[in-house]
Structure formats: C-alpha cells, structure tokens
Coordinates of C-alpha atoms and ligand atoms in Angstrom, one line a residue:
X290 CA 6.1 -9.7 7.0
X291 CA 3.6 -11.1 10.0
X292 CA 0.5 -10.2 8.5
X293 CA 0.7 -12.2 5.5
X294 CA -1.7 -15.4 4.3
X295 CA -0.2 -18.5 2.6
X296 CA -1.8 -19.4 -0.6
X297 CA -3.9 -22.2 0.8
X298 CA -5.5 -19.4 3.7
X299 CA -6.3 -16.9 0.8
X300 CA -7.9 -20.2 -1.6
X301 CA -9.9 -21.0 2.0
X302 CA -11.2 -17.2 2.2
X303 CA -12.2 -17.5 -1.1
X304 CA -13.7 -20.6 -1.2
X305 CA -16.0 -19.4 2.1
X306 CA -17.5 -16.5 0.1
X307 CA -19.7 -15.6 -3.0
X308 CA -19.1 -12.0 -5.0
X309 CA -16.0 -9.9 -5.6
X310 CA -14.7 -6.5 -6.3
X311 CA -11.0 -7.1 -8.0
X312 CA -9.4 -3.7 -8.7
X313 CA -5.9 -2.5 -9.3
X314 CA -3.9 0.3 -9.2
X315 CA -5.1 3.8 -11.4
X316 CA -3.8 4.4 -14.6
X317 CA -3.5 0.3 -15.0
X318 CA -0.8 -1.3 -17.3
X319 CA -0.3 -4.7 -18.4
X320 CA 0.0 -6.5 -15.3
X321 CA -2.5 -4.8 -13.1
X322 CA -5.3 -5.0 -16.3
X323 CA -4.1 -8.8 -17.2
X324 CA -4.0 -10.3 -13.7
X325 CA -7.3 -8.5 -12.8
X326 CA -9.2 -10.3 -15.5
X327 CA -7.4 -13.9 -15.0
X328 CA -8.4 -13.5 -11.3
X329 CA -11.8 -12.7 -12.1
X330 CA -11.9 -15.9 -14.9
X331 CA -10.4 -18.0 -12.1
X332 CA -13.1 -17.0 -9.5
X333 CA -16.1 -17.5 -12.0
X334 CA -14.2 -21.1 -12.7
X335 CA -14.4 -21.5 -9.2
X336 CA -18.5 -20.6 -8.8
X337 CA -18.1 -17.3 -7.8
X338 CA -19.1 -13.7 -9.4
X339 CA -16.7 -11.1 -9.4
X340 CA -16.4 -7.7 -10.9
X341 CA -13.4 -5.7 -12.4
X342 CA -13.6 -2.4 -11.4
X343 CA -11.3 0.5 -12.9
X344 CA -12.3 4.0 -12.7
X345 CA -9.0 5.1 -15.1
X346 CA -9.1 3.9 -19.0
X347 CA -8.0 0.8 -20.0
X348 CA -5.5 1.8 -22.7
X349 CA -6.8 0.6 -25.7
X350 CA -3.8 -1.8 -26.9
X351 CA -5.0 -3.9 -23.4
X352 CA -8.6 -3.4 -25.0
X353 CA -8.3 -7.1 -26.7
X354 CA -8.0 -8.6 -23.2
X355 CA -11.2 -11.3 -22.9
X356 CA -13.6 -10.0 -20.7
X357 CA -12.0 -6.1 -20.6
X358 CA -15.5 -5.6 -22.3
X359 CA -17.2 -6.2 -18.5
X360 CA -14.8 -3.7 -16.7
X361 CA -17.1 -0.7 -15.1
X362 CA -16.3 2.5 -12.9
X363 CA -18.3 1.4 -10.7
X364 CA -17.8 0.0 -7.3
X365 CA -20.4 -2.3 -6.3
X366 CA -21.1 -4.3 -3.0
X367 CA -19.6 -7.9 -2.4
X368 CA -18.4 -10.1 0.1
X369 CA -14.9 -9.3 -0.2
X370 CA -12.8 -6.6 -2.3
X371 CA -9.4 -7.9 -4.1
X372 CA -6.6 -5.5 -4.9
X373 CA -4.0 -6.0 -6.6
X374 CA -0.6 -4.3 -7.1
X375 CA -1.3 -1.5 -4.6
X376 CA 0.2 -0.5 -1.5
X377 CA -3.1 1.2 0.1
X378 CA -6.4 1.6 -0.9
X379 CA -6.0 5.3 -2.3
X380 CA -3.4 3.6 -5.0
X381 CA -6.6 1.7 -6.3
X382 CA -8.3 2.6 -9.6
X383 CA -12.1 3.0 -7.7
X384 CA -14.0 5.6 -6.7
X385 CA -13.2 6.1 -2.3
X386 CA -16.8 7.3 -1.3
X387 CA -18.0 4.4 -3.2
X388 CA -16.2 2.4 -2.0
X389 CA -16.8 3.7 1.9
X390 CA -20.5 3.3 0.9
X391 CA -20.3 -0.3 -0.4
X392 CA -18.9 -1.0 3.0
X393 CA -16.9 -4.2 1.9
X394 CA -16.8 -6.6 4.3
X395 CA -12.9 -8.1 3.6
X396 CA -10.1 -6.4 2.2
X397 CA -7.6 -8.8 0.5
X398 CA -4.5 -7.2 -0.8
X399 CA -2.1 -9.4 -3.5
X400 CA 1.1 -7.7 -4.3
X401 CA 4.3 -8.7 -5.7
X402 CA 6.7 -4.9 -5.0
X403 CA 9.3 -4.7 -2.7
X404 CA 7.3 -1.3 -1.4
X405 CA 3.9 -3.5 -0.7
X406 CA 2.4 -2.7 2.4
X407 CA -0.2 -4.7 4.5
X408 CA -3.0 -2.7 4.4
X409 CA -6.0 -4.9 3.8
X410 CA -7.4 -7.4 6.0
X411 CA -5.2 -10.1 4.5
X412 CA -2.5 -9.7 2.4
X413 CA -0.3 -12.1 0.2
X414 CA 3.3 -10.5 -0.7
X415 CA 5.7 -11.5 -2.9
X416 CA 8.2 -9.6 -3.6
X417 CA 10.2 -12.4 -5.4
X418 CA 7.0 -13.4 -8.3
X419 CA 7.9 -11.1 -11.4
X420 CA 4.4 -10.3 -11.9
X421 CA 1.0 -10.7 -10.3
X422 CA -0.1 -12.5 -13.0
X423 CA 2.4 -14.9 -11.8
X424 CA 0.7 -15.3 -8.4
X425 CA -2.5 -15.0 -9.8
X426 CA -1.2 -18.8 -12.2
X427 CA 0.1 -19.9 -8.8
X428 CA -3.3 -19.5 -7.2
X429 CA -5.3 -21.2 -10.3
X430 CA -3.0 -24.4 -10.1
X431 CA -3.5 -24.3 -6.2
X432 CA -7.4 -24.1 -6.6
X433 CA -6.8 -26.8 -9.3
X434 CA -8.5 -24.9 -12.2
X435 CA -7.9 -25.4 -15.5
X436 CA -6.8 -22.4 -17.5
X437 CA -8.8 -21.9 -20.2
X438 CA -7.4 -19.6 -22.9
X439 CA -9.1 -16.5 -21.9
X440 CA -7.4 -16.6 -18.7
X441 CA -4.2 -17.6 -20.2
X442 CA -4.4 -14.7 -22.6
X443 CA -4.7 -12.2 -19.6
X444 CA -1.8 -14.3 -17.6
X445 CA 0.7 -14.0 -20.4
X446 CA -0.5 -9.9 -21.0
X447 CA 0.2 -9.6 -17.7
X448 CA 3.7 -11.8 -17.3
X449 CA 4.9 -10.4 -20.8
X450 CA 4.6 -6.4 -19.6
X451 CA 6.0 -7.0 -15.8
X452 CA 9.2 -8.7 -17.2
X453 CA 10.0 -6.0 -20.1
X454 CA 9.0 -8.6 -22.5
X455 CA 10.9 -11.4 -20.5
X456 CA 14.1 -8.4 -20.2
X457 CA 14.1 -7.5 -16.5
X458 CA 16.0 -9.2 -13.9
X459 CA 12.4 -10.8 -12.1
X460 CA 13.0 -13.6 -15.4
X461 CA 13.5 -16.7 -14.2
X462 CA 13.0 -20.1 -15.2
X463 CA 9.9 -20.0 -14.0
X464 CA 9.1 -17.1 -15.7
X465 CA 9.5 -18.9 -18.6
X466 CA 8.2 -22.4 -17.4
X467 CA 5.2 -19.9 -17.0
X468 CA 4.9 -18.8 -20.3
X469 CA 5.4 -22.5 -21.5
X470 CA 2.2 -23.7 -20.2
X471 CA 0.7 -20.6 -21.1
X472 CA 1.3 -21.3 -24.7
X473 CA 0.0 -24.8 -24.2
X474 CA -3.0 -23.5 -23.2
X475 CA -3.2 -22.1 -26.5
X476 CA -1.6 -18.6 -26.0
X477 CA -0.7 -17.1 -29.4
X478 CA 2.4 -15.0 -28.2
X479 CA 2.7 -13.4 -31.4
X480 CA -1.0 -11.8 -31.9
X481 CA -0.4 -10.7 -28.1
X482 CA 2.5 -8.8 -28.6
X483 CA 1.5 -7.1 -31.8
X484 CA -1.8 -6.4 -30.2
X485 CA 0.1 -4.8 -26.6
X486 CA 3.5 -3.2 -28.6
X487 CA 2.3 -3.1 -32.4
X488 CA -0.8 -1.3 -32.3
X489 CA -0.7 2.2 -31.3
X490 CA -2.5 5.2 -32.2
X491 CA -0.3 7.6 -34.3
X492 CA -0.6 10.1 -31.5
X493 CA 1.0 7.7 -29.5
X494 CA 4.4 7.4 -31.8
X495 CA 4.7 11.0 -32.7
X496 CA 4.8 11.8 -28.9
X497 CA 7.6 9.5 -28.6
X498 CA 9.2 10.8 -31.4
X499 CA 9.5 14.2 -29.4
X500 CA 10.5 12.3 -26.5
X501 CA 13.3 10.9 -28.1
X502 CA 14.6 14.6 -29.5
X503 CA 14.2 15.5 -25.6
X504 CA 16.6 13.0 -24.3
X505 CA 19.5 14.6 -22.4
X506 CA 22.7 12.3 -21.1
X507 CA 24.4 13.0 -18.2
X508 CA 27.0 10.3 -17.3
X509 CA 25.4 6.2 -16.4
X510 CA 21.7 8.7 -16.4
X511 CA 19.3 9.8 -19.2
X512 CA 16.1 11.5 -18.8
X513 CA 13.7 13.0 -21.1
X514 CA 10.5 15.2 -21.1
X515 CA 7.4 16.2 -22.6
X516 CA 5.2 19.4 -21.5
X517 CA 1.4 19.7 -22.0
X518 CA 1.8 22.0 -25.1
X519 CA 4.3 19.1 -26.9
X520 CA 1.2 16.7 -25.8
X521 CA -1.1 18.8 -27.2
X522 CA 0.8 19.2 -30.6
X523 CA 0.3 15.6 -31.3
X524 CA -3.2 15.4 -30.1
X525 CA -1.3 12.4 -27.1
X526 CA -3.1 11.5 -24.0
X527 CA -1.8 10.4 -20.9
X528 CA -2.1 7.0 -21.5
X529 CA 0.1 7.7 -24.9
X530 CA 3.0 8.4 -22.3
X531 CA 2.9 5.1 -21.2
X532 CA 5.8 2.9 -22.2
X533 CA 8.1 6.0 -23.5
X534 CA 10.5 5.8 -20.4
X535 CA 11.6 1.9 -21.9
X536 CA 12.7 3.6 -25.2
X537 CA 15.8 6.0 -23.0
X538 CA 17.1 2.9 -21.6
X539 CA 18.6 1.2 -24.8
X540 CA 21.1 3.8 -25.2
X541 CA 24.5 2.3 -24.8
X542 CA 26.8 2.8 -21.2
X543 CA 23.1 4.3 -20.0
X544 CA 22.3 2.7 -16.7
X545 CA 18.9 4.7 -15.3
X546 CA 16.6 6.6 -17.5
X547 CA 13.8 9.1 -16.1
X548 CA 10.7 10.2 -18.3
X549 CA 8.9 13.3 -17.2
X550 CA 5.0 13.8 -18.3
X551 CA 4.3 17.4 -17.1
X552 CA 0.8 17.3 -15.7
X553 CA -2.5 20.1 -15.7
X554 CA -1.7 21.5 -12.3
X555 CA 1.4 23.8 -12.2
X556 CA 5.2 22.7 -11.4
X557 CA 4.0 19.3 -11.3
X558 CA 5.5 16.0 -13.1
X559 CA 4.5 12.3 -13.0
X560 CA 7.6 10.5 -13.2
X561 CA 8.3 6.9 -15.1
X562 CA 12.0 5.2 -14.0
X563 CA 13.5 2.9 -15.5
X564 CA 16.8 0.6 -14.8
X565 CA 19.5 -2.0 -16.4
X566 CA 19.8 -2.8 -12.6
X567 CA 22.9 -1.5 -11.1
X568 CA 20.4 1.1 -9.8
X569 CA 17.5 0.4 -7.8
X570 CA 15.1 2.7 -8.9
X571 CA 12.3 1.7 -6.7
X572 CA 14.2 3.3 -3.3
X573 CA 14.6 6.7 -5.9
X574 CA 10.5 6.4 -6.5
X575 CA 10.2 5.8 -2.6
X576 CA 12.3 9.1 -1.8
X577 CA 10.1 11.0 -3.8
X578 CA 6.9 9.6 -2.5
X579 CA 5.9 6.9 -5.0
X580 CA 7.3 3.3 -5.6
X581 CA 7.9 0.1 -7.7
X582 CA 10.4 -2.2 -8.9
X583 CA 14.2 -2.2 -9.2
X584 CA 13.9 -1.6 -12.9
X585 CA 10.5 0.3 -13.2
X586 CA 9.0 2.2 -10.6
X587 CA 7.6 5.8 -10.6
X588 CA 6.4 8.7 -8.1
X589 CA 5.0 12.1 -9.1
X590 CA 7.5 15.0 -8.4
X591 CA 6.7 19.1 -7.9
X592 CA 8.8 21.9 -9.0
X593 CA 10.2 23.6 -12.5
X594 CA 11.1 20.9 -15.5
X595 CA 14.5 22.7 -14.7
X596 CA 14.3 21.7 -10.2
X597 CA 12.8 18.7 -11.2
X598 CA 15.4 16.9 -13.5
X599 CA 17.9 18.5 -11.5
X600 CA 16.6 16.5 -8.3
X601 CA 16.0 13.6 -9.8
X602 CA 18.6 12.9 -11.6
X603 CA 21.0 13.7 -8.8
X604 CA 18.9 11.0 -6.7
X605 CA 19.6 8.5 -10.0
X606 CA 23.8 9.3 -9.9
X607 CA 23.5 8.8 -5.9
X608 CA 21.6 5.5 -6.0
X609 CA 24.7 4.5 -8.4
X610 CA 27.2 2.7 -7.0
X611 CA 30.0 0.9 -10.0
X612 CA 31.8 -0.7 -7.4
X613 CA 28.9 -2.5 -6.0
X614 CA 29.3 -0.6 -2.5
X615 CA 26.2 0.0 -0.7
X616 CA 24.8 3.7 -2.4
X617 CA 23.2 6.4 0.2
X618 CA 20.9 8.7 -1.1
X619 CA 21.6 12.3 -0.5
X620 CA 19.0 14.8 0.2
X621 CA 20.9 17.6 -1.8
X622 CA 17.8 18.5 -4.7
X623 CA 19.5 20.5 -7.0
X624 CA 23.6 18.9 -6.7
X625 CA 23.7 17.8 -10.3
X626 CA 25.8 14.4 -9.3
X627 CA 26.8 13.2 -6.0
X628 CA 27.9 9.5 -5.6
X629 CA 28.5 8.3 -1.5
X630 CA 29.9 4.6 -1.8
Ligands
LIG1946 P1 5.3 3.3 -14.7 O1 6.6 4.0 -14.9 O2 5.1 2.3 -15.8 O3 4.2 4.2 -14.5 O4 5.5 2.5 -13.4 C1 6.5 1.5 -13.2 C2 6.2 0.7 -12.0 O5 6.2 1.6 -10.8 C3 4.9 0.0 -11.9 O6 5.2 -1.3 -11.3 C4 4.0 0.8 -11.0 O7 3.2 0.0 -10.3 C5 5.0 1.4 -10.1 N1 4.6 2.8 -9.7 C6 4.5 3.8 -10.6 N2 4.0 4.9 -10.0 C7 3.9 4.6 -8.7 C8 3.4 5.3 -7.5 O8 3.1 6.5 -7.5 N3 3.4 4.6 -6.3 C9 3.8 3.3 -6.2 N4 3.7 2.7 -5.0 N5 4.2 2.6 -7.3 C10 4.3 3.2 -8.5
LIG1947 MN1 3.1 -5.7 -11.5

C-alpha cells in the first residue's frame, strides 16, 4: 500500500500535536472499545488530551474497561481525529455533521483488516497484527511508555476478543508474547474474561438459546437466525446478538457459520460470519458489501429470511474449496450450493 506511515512517522505526527478524537467503528466490540481506550491512556502518558468518542453503546460486559466511564457521543474539535478499525469515515461510531463541523484538521486511520482502505490523511495498515490493540502495544513500546494497568487491561480486552480468545488463525507467538507482558503488567486474565464472556444479561442467553434451536446444517455450512418478534420475546437488544455467530461454529465437520439478526426496516439482515479457516469469510462479507477477517467478518444483506440464507449460504459453499484449489465466487443468489475449484 503507498499511502501508508511507518510507526516512527505516525509517533512523529503525534508527538507535533496536542488533542485527539479516537473513534472506532459503530456498534464497537472488544477490540475497537479496548484499543480506543489504551490509545487514549497512551496519548495522556504521552502529554496529550484525547477523547473517546462512540455514538453506539458500549455493551455493558466492555462497561468495566478503565476510562469507558469518559466515552461521549459527542464529537469535539482537536488537532487530529484517530480511527480505528474502519475502512472510511461513515464506518465510524460519530456523528458525520459533527464531525464536518469540527472540521478536524488530520485524519489518521489505524487498521489491521485485509479490506482496510486508505482513507484518512495517513494511514498505518496491518493486515498481519491480530488486533489493533496489538498495534496500539506496538506504538506504546515505540513511544517508550510504560503500560500501566489500565492500559494493559484495555490491550488484553482488546487482543483476547480479536483472536477468539487466542482461537483464530491471527495467534501467533507474539500474540501470546503479548499477553505475557500484559499479565506482567498486572493483567488479571481471569476477572477479564468473566467480566467480557461471564456476565451477561439474561436477555442476552435466552436469545442464544433460540439461536441455537434455529441452526440449520447444510454440508461444511451452518447458519442460524433470529427475527425481531423472537428478539422481542426475550426482551434482547441488538448488542445481545453480539457474539451468537461464535456459538454455530463448534459443531463438528462445520466449516462457515452465518448468524442473521433481522433488523427494523423490512427484508433487511445484518449478518455475523464466522470461519474454522478453510473459508475466507471476509471476501463473502466483501461480496455483499461489508467486510472483515478470514474467520469473522460481516456485511448487512436485503431480501426474505428465505432469499437471504439462500444467497448467502451459497456464497459460503462457493468460497469452499477441500482441495485447497483457488475458490471463485458465483454470483448465482439463490443456487443452494455451487463449488468452482
Ligand atoms: P461481527 O460479526 O462480530 O459483527 O464482525 C466480525 C468482524 O467483521 C469484525 O472485525 C468487524 O469489524 C467486521 N465487520 C462486521 N461488519 C462489517 C461491515 O459492515 N463492514 C466492514 N468493513 N467490516 C465489518
Ligand atoms: Mn479488530
């Protein structure tokens, strides 16, 4: 990529200003809420003010992130605005006319999907880093800041939900070497994963528990559903979807999982995929308009439940390729399964 900074550029254009904006991407999960506040721990370490901004919730097992308690809505002038995770400024949790009207000087742009785009001033991709967070540790040893624990809590959040809880192929050593000196810092790995995975509101559980009756199996491919009324039964939110497409990819000779959350407006889905890695969900998320990882990565999609799954998971059996040929999508909606190898 041509437009990109190194590390040392990006500490440089820090260093030369004062106040920040940090944002990530609406309807924020682990990584975009954990790196947001470690960035804005390692700026104030580093002299400078910044603000978190999210105009979406912060779901409330991320609400025991330090410094989640200074998040606001509201966008607010500064020398330079930060986003993270997204691949264009309408992907970020903040109000646009705000925004427009704040008139931020520099756009900087830090991004670790294989779909990032350079669309801010400067821009630091990397496609291979299994989480921002990661980058975000990278660019606190660089600046030669010590992590203090409330920034190590929010860099572990963050590293623990990009990598399925250390699952997903993005694991490396250095994931782990990561996590190490995390924990040295004085993370306390189990509080933070009973706090992010063991603490949700009933709503939550009985919403997955319909979920789960919903599954269907077709082949390497299983994909599930639940419509507003079922949402409504249980009293779930939207953020009470959030997590349910990791539960269909545990079933045994399942490769690809889809998870359907019908929204308010008419015929339309927001979709969750997930992968073992055979299949490379993120080029399935880009078909449809959205994007992501090789095992999570999600889109919104229009039709019936019914024209939906049937595209979908016709896109999923396509992508799949067992003898490790190079796959080809097909742009055939409804075929229930075409493989090209
Ligand atoms: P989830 O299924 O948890 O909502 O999303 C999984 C992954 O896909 C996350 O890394 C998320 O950033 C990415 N993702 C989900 N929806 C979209 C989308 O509409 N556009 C893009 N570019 N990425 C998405
Ligand atoms: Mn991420």
């Amino acid at each position: 990529m041509k437009n990109q900074i190194s590390i040392s550029a990006l500490l440089e254009l820090l260093r030369e200003r004062d106040s920040f904006v940090i944002s990530s991407h609406i309807r924020p999960d682990g990584d975009a809420i954990g790196s947001a506040l470690a960035l804005q721990h390692l700026l104030e370490a580093m002299g400078k003010r910044a603000t978190v901004v999210f105009v979406d919730p912060i779901p409330p097992n991320f609400e025991f992130l330090p410094g989640v308690e200074r998040v606001t809505s509201r966008f607010s002038k500064a020398d330079a605005t930060i986003f993270l995770e997204c691949d264009s400024i309408d992907r970020g949790s903040i109000d646009r006319s705000e925004f427009e009207a704040a008139r931020p000087a520099l756009t900087i742009n830090i991004d670790h999907h294989r779909s990032g785009r350079e669309f801010a001033d400067f821009n630091w991709i990397d496609p291979e880093a299994a989480a921002v967070g990661s980058m975000i540790f990278d660019l606190a040893v660089a600046a030669g800041v010590t992590i203090t624990r409330p920034m190590a809590d929010c860099l572990y959040a963050a590293i623990l939900t990009d990598t399925g809880s250390f699952n997903y192929a993005s694991t490396s050593a250095t994931t782990f070497a990561m996590a190490e000196q995390l924990l040295r810092c004085g993370v306390n790995a189990s509080r933070i994963a009973a706090a992010i995975y063991a603490s949700n509101p009933a709503s939550k559980v009985r919403l997955l528990g319909i979920a789960l009756t919903n599954i269907q199996i077709d082949g390497v491919i299983s994909w599930s559903y639940v419509t507003l009324e079922e949402m409504a039964r249980v009293g779930a939110s939207v953020e009470d979807c959030e997590g349910v497409a990791n539960h269909l990819i545990g079933i045994s000779g399942v490769e690809a999982a889809a998870f359907l959350r019908e929204e308010s407006e008419p015929d339309q889905f927001r979709l969750s995929l997930r992968s073992r890695g055979t299949i490379d969900v993120s080029i399935v998320a880009e078909h449809f308009g959205g994007g992501g990882h090789r095992n999570a990565s999600g889109c919104s999609v229009e039709g019936s439940l019914a024209e939906a799954t049937g595209r979908i998971v016709a896109q999923l059996h396509a992508a799949y390729s067992p003898i490790g040929a190079e796959a080809v999508l097909v742009d055939t909606p409804t075929q229930p399964s075409i493989l090209i190898a």
